[in-house]
């Protein structure tokens, strides 16, 4: 089957690569906007509040897209709640992400910053392993090597030589163990979500509605558990301004993009896109925030780019990447319509 594509300036670009480029741009913009939104503010906004609003905005966008796509309100409700088992599966994925985020707090409390940043890049390899186990994905030796190089490159980039390497009073072994659990949780949730998207007749918008309902619920609970006192004193929307609203919008767009990337590409390529966005946002920070890269950053950036080339390099005798043909996906007014027949 020919690979689906989007039409951009009369060019047919495979939707897989188009969505990956969009994700790089979105991630890079989000990092910079979040930094700007935290700079020189009188009253900082609550991150937990922003997460909840991002989930709600993403949820509303998916509802609108589903309705525009031809499903009425009754059809939307039927597809969202008519299959309780599928809805519970999305709740399980959302719960795994909540567990992962809480594990990260435990890890940070027991590890110094450098150790945490390096060890957490293990998620790149755990995602690949889960893809092989759950999706029967086949990776060449070169691709496995490229993933290890990517892991090292991101670790080098993330280590800041300017940050004091403070000794942390905690159990280092516990911290490393929790990091491994977090990486496994993140990898399993991401790959299982990919499996559900690719093996389901439900649209990515319906799947995002299901995931968003659980995510918003868990997010509200987390906000009041972690920031209940601050919310009671300053309100849920304290510190909000136009820039914060833009951060939330870009964050919500990222959630939608991730679903598209996972549907038409995979979690491994998503990891490469995220890694490249770290490099691009750092480059932009040189001009916006006087960031000066050190030797480790330069080495790490080189490793990330090299690993990207290695991973995408065709293997001798391996399959050739398909090209876009007549089965295209046209994007109009934010709606994705597939120019092929889909099973109901």
Short mmCIF file of C-alpha atoms in Angstrom, two decimals:
data_model
loop_
_atom_site.label_atom_id
_atom_site.label_comp_id
_atom_site.label_asym_id
_atom_site.label_seq_id
_atom_site.Cartn_x
_atom_site.Cartn_y
_atom_site.Cartn_z
CA UNK A 1 0.00 0.00 0.00
CA UNK A 2 1.33 3.40 -0.98
CA UNK A 3 2.38 5.68 1.82
CA UNK A 4 -0.01 8.47 2.69
CA UNK A 5 1.08 12.05 2.15
CA UNK A 6 0.09 15.66 2.71
CA UNK A 7 0.15 18.30 0.03
CA UNK A 8 2.33 21.29 0.99
CA UNK A 9 2.99 23.94 -1.65
CA UNK A 10 2.10 21.42 -4.34
CA UNK A 11 4.66 18.97 -2.92
CA UNK A 12 3.60 15.52 -1.78
CA UNK A 13 5.28 14.87 1.56
CA UNK A 14 4.75 11.54 3.37
CA UNK A 15 2.62 12.27 6.42
CA UNK A 16 5.09 10.29 8.54
CA UNK A 17 7.91 12.75 7.88
CA UNK A 18 5.66 15.80 7.81
CA UNK A 19 4.32 15.00 11.29
CA UNK A 20 7.85 14.33 12.60
CA UNK A 21 9.07 17.74 11.36
CA UNK A 22 6.02 19.41 12.91
CA UNK A 23 6.75 17.64 16.20
CA UNK A 24 10.36 18.91 16.17
CA UNK A 25 9.13 22.47 15.61
CA UNK A 26 6.43 22.14 18.28
CA UNK A 27 8.78 20.69 20.91
CA UNK A 28 11.42 23.34 20.22
CA UNK A 29 8.85 26.14 20.46
CA UNK A 30 7.36 24.71 23.65
CA UNK A 31 10.70 24.61 25.44
CA UNK A 32 11.45 28.23 24.58
CA UNK A 33 7.94 29.47 25.38
CA UNK A 34 7.95 27.69 28.74
CA UNK A 35 11.26 29.32 29.62
CA UNK A 36 9.94 32.74 28.57
CA UNK A 37 6.74 32.22 30.57
CA UNK A 38 8.81 31.56 33.71
CA UNK A 39 11.11 34.57 33.24
CA UNK A 40 10.54 37.85 35.13
CA UNK A 41 7.05 37.04 36.38
CA UNK A 42 5.49 38.39 39.56
CA UNK A 43 3.18 35.45 40.15
CA UNK A 44 4.27 32.18 38.50
CA UNK A 45 1.56 29.95 37.11
CA UNK A 46 1.10 26.42 38.40
CA UNK A 47 2.50 23.76 36.09
CA UNK A 48 -0.19 21.29 37.22
CA UNK A 49 -2.87 23.79 36.23
CA UNK A 50 -1.31 24.28 32.79
CA UNK A 51 -1.20 20.51 32.25
CA UNK A 52 -4.91 20.20 33.04
CA UNK A 53 -5.85 23.06 30.72
CA UNK A 54 -3.70 21.54 27.97
CA UNK A 55 -5.57 18.25 28.31
CA UNK A 56 -8.94 20.02 28.22
CA UNK A 57 -7.97 22.08 25.15
CA UNK A 58 -6.73 18.95 23.36
CA UNK A 59 -9.96 17.21 24.30
CA UNK A 60 -12.08 20.05 22.89
CA UNK A 61 -10.06 20.12 19.65
CA UNK A 62 -10.61 16.39 19.14
CA UNK A 63 -14.34 16.75 19.81
CA UNK A 64 -14.59 19.52 17.20
CA UNK A 65 -12.56 17.54 14.65
CA UNK A 66 -14.76 14.49 15.19
CA UNK A 67 -17.94 16.52 14.73
CA UNK A 68 -16.57 18.21 11.60
CA UNK A 69 -15.64 14.78 10.29
CA UNK A 70 -19.33 13.89 10.06
CA UNK A 71 -20.08 12.24 13.38
CA UNK A 72 -22.95 13.82 15.25
CA UNK A 73 -23.07 14.18 18.99
CA UNK A 74 -24.76 10.80 19.38
CA UNK A 75 -22.13 9.16 17.14
CA UNK A 76 -19.32 10.79 19.10
CA UNK A 77 -20.74 9.58 22.42
CA UNK A 78 -21.27 6.09 21.04
CA UNK A 79 -17.72 5.82 19.72
CA UNK A 80 -16.24 7.26 22.90
CA UNK A 81 -18.24 5.36 25.53
CA UNK A 82 -19.82 2.54 23.49
CA UNK A 83 -16.80 0.26 23.97
CA UNK A 84 -16.07 0.26 27.71
CA UNK A 85 -13.11 -2.13 27.36
CA UNK A 86 -11.38 0.19 24.88
CA UNK A 87 -12.08 3.16 27.14
CA UNK A 88 -10.54 1.30 30.08
CA UNK A 89 -7.46 0.53 27.99
CA UNK A 90 -6.93 4.26 27.46
CA UNK A 91 -7.44 4.80 31.18
CA UNK A 92 -4.71 2.23 31.84
CA UNK A 93 -2.33 4.13 29.54
CA UNK A 94 -3.16 7.42 31.26
CA UNK A 95 -2.59 5.83 34.67
CA UNK A 96 0.82 4.58 33.52
CA UNK A 97 1.82 8.13 32.60
CA UNK A 98 0.69 9.35 36.04
CA UNK A 99 2.77 6.61 37.68
CA UNK A 100 5.74 7.53 35.50
CA UNK A 101 5.56 11.20 36.51
CA UNK A 102 5.41 10.31 40.19
CA UNK A 103 8.34 7.91 39.84
CA UNK A 104 10.39 10.73 38.33
CA UNK A 105 9.83 12.82 41.46
CA UNK A 106 11.19 9.94 43.57
CA UNK A 107 14.17 9.56 41.23
CA UNK A 108 15.04 13.27 41.32
CA UNK A 109 14.89 13.19 45.13
CA UNK A 110 17.45 10.39 45.29
CA UNK A 111 19.85 11.23 42.44
CA UNK A 112 22.00 14.19 41.52
CA UNK A 113 21.01 16.04 38.35
CA UNK A 114 23.74 14.59 36.13
CA UNK A 115 23.06 10.98 37.12
CA UNK A 116 19.33 11.45 36.61
CA UNK A 117 19.71 13.05 33.16
CA UNK A 118 22.04 10.33 31.94
CA UNK A 119 20.13 7.37 33.37
CA UNK A 120 16.74 8.65 32.20
CA UNK A 121 17.88 8.40 28.57
CA UNK A 122 17.50 4.65 29.02
CA UNK A 123 13.90 5.28 27.89
CA UNK A 124 15.21 5.41 24.29
CA UNK A 125 16.32 1.77 24.50
CA UNK A 126 13.31 0.59 26.54
CA UNK A 127 11.01 2.07 23.87
CA UNK A 128 12.86 0.12 21.18
CA UNK A 129 12.66 -3.10 23.22
CA UNK A 130 8.91 -2.62 23.81
CA UNK A 131 8.41 -1.98 20.09
CA UNK A 132 10.08 -5.28 19.31
CA UNK A 133 8.10 -7.18 21.95
CA UNK A 134 4.65 -5.64 21.48
CA UNK A 135 4.70 -4.72 17.79
CA UNK A 136 7.11 -7.37 16.46
CA UNK A 137 9.21 -4.58 15.00
CA UNK A 138 12.48 -5.69 13.43
CA UNK A 139 15.59 -3.57 13.95
CA UNK A 140 18.95 -4.10 12.28
CA UNK A 141 22.23 -4.15 14.20
CA UNK A 142 23.01 -0.71 12.78
CA UNK A 143 19.74 0.65 14.13
CA UNK A 144 20.39 -0.78 17.59
CA UNK A 145 23.83 0.85 17.56
CA UNK A 146 22.27 4.15 16.45
CA UNK A 147 19.84 4.00 19.39
CA UNK A 148 22.72 3.56 21.85
CA UNK A 149 24.52 6.51 20.21
CA UNK A 150 21.33 8.57 20.44
CA UNK A 151 21.00 7.73 24.13
CA UNK A 152 24.56 8.86 24.83
CA UNK A 153 24.17 11.99 22.70
CA UNK A 154 21.02 13.16 24.49
CA UNK A 155 22.64 12.43 27.84
CA UNK A 156 25.65 14.62 26.97
CA UNK A 157 23.43 17.43 25.71
CA UNK A 158 21.24 17.34 28.82
CA UNK A 159 24.16 17.59 31.26
CA UNK A 160 24.72 21.24 32.09
CA UNK A 161 28.31 22.04 33.12
CA UNK A 162 27.06 25.26 34.72
CA UNK A 163 24.70 23.52 37.11
CA UNK A 164 26.20 22.65 40.50
CA UNK A 165 26.42 18.92 40.94
CA UNK A 166 24.98 18.85 44.43
CA UNK A 167 25.17 15.74 46.49
CA UNK A 168 21.68 14.44 47.17
CA UNK A 169 20.79 12.93 50.50
CA UNK A 170 18.99 9.82 49.38
CA UNK A 171 19.26 6.24 48.28
CA UNK A 172 21.11 6.23 44.97
CA UNK A 173 20.30 2.58 44.30
CA UNK A 174 16.62 3.30 44.87
CA UNK A 175 16.85 6.31 42.56
CA UNK A 176 18.36 4.25 39.73
CA UNK A 177 15.81 1.49 40.24
CA UNK A 178 12.97 4.00 40.05
CA UNK A 179 14.44 5.52 36.87
CA UNK A 180 14.41 2.08 35.24
CA UNK A 181 10.79 1.55 36.31
CA UNK A 182 9.87 4.98 34.92
CA UNK A 183 11.56 4.22 31.60
CA UNK A 184 9.74 0.90 31.36
CA UNK A 185 6.42 2.53 32.26
CA UNK A 186 6.88 5.28 29.70
CA UNK A 187 7.97 2.85 26.98
CA UNK A 188 5.15 0.39 27.59
CA UNK A 189 2.51 3.15 27.67
CA UNK A 190 3.79 4.77 24.48
CA UNK A 191 4.12 1.54 22.50
CA UNK A 192 0.81 0.15 23.77
CA UNK A 193 -0.86 3.40 22.68
CA UNK A 194 0.77 2.96 19.27
CA UNK A 195 -0.56 -0.59 19.08
CA UNK A 196 -4.10 0.55 19.91
CA UNK A 197 -3.97 3.34 17.32
CA UNK A 198 -2.68 1.11 14.53
CA UNK A 199 -4.88 -1.90 15.27
CA UNK A 200 -8.12 -0.03 15.82
CA UNK A 201 -10.91 1.20 13.57
CA UNK A 202 -11.39 4.21 15.86
CA UNK A 203 -9.92 7.47 14.62
CA UNK A 204 -6.97 9.09 16.35
CA UNK A 205 -9.35 11.84 17.47
CA UNK A 206 -11.67 9.40 19.26
CA UNK A 207 -8.66 7.75 20.88
CA UNK A 208 -7.41 11.17 22.01
CA UNK A 209 -10.84 12.01 23.44
CA UNK A 210 -10.76 8.81 25.47
CA UNK A 211 -7.21 9.46 26.61
CA UNK A 212 -7.96 13.13 27.32
CA UNK A 213 -10.93 12.32 29.56
CA UNK A 214 -8.74 10.16 31.77
CA UNK A 215 -5.81 12.58 31.52
CA UNK A 216 -7.89 15.58 32.59
CA UNK A 217 -9.34 13.63 35.51
CA UNK A 218 -5.96 12.41 36.73
CA UNK A 219 -4.51 15.88 36.09
CA UNK A 220 -7.10 17.63 38.26
CA UNK A 221 -6.53 15.12 41.05
CA UNK A 222 -2.75 15.64 40.81
CA UNK A 223 -3.14 19.43 40.83
CA UNK A 224 -5.12 19.43 44.07
CA UNK A 225 -2.86 16.85 45.71
CA UNK A 226 0.38 18.68 44.85
CA UNK A 227 -0.79 22.31 44.74
CA UNK A 228 -4.04 22.27 46.73
CA UNK A 229 -2.92 24.97 49.16
CA UNK A 230 -1.66 27.27 46.40
CA UNK A 231 -4.89 26.81 44.46
CA UNK A 232 -7.00 27.66 47.49
CA UNK A 233 -4.94 30.79 48.15
CA UNK A 234 -4.35 32.12 44.62
CA UNK A 235 -6.85 30.28 42.46
CA UNK A 236 -6.48 27.65 39.75
CA UNK A 237 -5.58 30.24 37.10
CA UNK A 238 -3.09 32.30 39.11
CA UNK A 239 -0.26 33.77 37.06
CA UNK A 240 -2.06 33.27 33.73
CA UNK A 241 -1.45 35.72 30.89
CA UNK A 242 -1.35 35.64 27.08
CA UNK A 243 2.03 33.93 27.03
CA UNK A 244 0.83 31.19 29.39
CA UNK A 245 -2.22 30.70 27.18
CA UNK A 246 0.13 30.28 24.20
CA UNK A 247 2.18 27.72 26.13
CA UNK A 248 -0.98 25.72 26.85
CA UNK A 249 -2.06 25.90 23.20
CA UNK A 250 1.34 24.72 21.95
CA UNK A 251 1.37 21.97 24.56
CA UNK A 252 -2.08 20.78 23.43
CA UNK A 253 -0.96 20.86 19.80
CA UNK A 254 1.95 18.65 20.82
CA UNK A 255 -0.43 16.07 22.24
CA UNK A 256 -2.30 15.93 18.94
CA UNK A 257 0.93 15.74 16.96
CA UNK A 258 2.22 12.86 19.08
CA UNK A 259 -0.91 10.88 18.23
CA UNK A 260 -0.39 11.54 14.50
CA UNK A 261 3.30 10.60 14.73
CA UNK A 262 2.56 7.39 16.63
CA UNK A 263 -0.20 6.50 14.15
CA UNK A 264 1.76 7.10 10.94
CA UNK A 265 5.36 6.66 12.16
CA UNK A 266 6.30 5.04 15.50
CA UNK A 267 7.55 5.74 19.01
CA UNK A 268 11.19 5.20 18.06
CA UNK A 269 11.07 7.91 15.39
CA UNK A 270 9.22 10.09 17.88
CA UNK A 271 12.21 9.69 20.19
CA UNK A 272 14.54 10.89 17.43
CA UNK A 273 12.28 13.90 16.76
CA UNK A 274 12.26 14.79 20.46
CA UNK A 275 16.05 14.50 20.63
CA UNK A 276 16.54 16.73 17.60
CA UNK A 277 14.18 19.29 19.13
CA UNK A 278 16.44 19.45 22.21
CA UNK A 279 19.31 20.41 19.91
CA UNK A 280 17.28 22.97 17.94
CA UNK A 281 15.86 24.62 21.07
CA UNK A 282 19.38 24.87 22.50
CA UNK A 283 20.60 26.53 19.30
CA UNK A 284 17.77 29.06 19.48
CA UNK A 285 18.59 29.65 23.16
CA UNK A 286 22.00 30.92 22.09
CA UNK A 287 20.25 33.93 20.55
CA UNK A 288 17.37 34.34 23.00
CA UNK A 289 18.92 33.50 26.37
CA UNK A 290 22.68 33.86 25.84
CA UNK A 291 23.16 30.12 26.09
CA UNK A 292 26.76 29.06 25.39
CA UNK A 293 27.30 25.40 24.48
CA UNK A 294 30.17 23.54 26.07
CA UNK A 295 32.24 20.65 24.79
CA UNK A 296 29.79 18.04 26.10
CA UNK A 297 26.91 19.74 24.28
CA UNK A 298 28.82 19.81 20.99
CA UNK A 299 29.78 16.16 21.34
CA UNK A 300 26.22 15.23 22.25
CA UNK A 301 24.72 17.18 19.34
CA UNK A 302 27.11 15.46 16.94
CA UNK A 303 26.13 12.05 18.33
CA UNK A 304 22.41 12.81 17.98
CA UNK A 305 22.79 13.84 14.34
CA UNK A 306 25.03 10.86 13.57
CA UNK A 307 22.59 8.44 15.17
CA UNK A 308 19.70 9.92 13.16
CA UNK A 309 21.63 9.32 9.94
CA UNK A 310 22.58 5.77 10.96
CA UNK A 311 19.03 4.83 11.93
CA UNK A 312 17.52 6.10 8.67
CA UNK A 313 20.27 4.60 6.48
CA UNK A 314 18.81 1.76 4.37
CA UNK A 315 20.31 -1.63 5.11
CA UNK A 316 21.77 -3.64 2.19
CA UNK A 317 19.05 -5.78 0.72
CA UNK A 318 16.52 -4.22 3.09
CA UNK A 319 13.19 -2.72 2.13
CA UNK A 320 13.18 0.59 0.32
CA UNK A 321 11.22 3.39 1.96
CA UNK A 322 7.89 3.78 0.14
CA UNK A 323 7.13 6.96 -1.73
CA UNK A 324 3.94 8.96 -1.61
CA UNK A 325 1.49 8.14 -4.36
CA UNK A 326 -2.16 8.64 -5.05
CA UNK A 327 -3.29 7.57 -1.59
CA UNK A 328 -2.82 10.92 0.04
CA UNK A 329 -4.07 12.59 3.15
CA UNK A 330 -5.31 16.08 2.54
CA UNK A 331 -5.34 18.56 5.40
CA UNK A 332 -7.97 21.23 5.10
CA UNK A 333 -9.12 23.53 7.89
CA UNK A 334 -7.34 21.33 10.42
CA UNK A 335 -9.23 18.17 9.37
CA UNK A 336 -7.41 15.08 8.18
CA UNK A 337 -9.33 13.14 5.55
CA UNK A 338 -7.85 9.92 4.18
CA UNK A 339 -8.10 9.42 0.42
CA UNK A 340 -8.54 5.69 0.73
CA UNK A 341 -11.16 3.30 1.96
CA UNK A 342 -11.04 2.50 5.67
CA UNK A 343 -12.73 -0.44 7.33
CA UNK A 344 -15.50 0.56 9.70
#
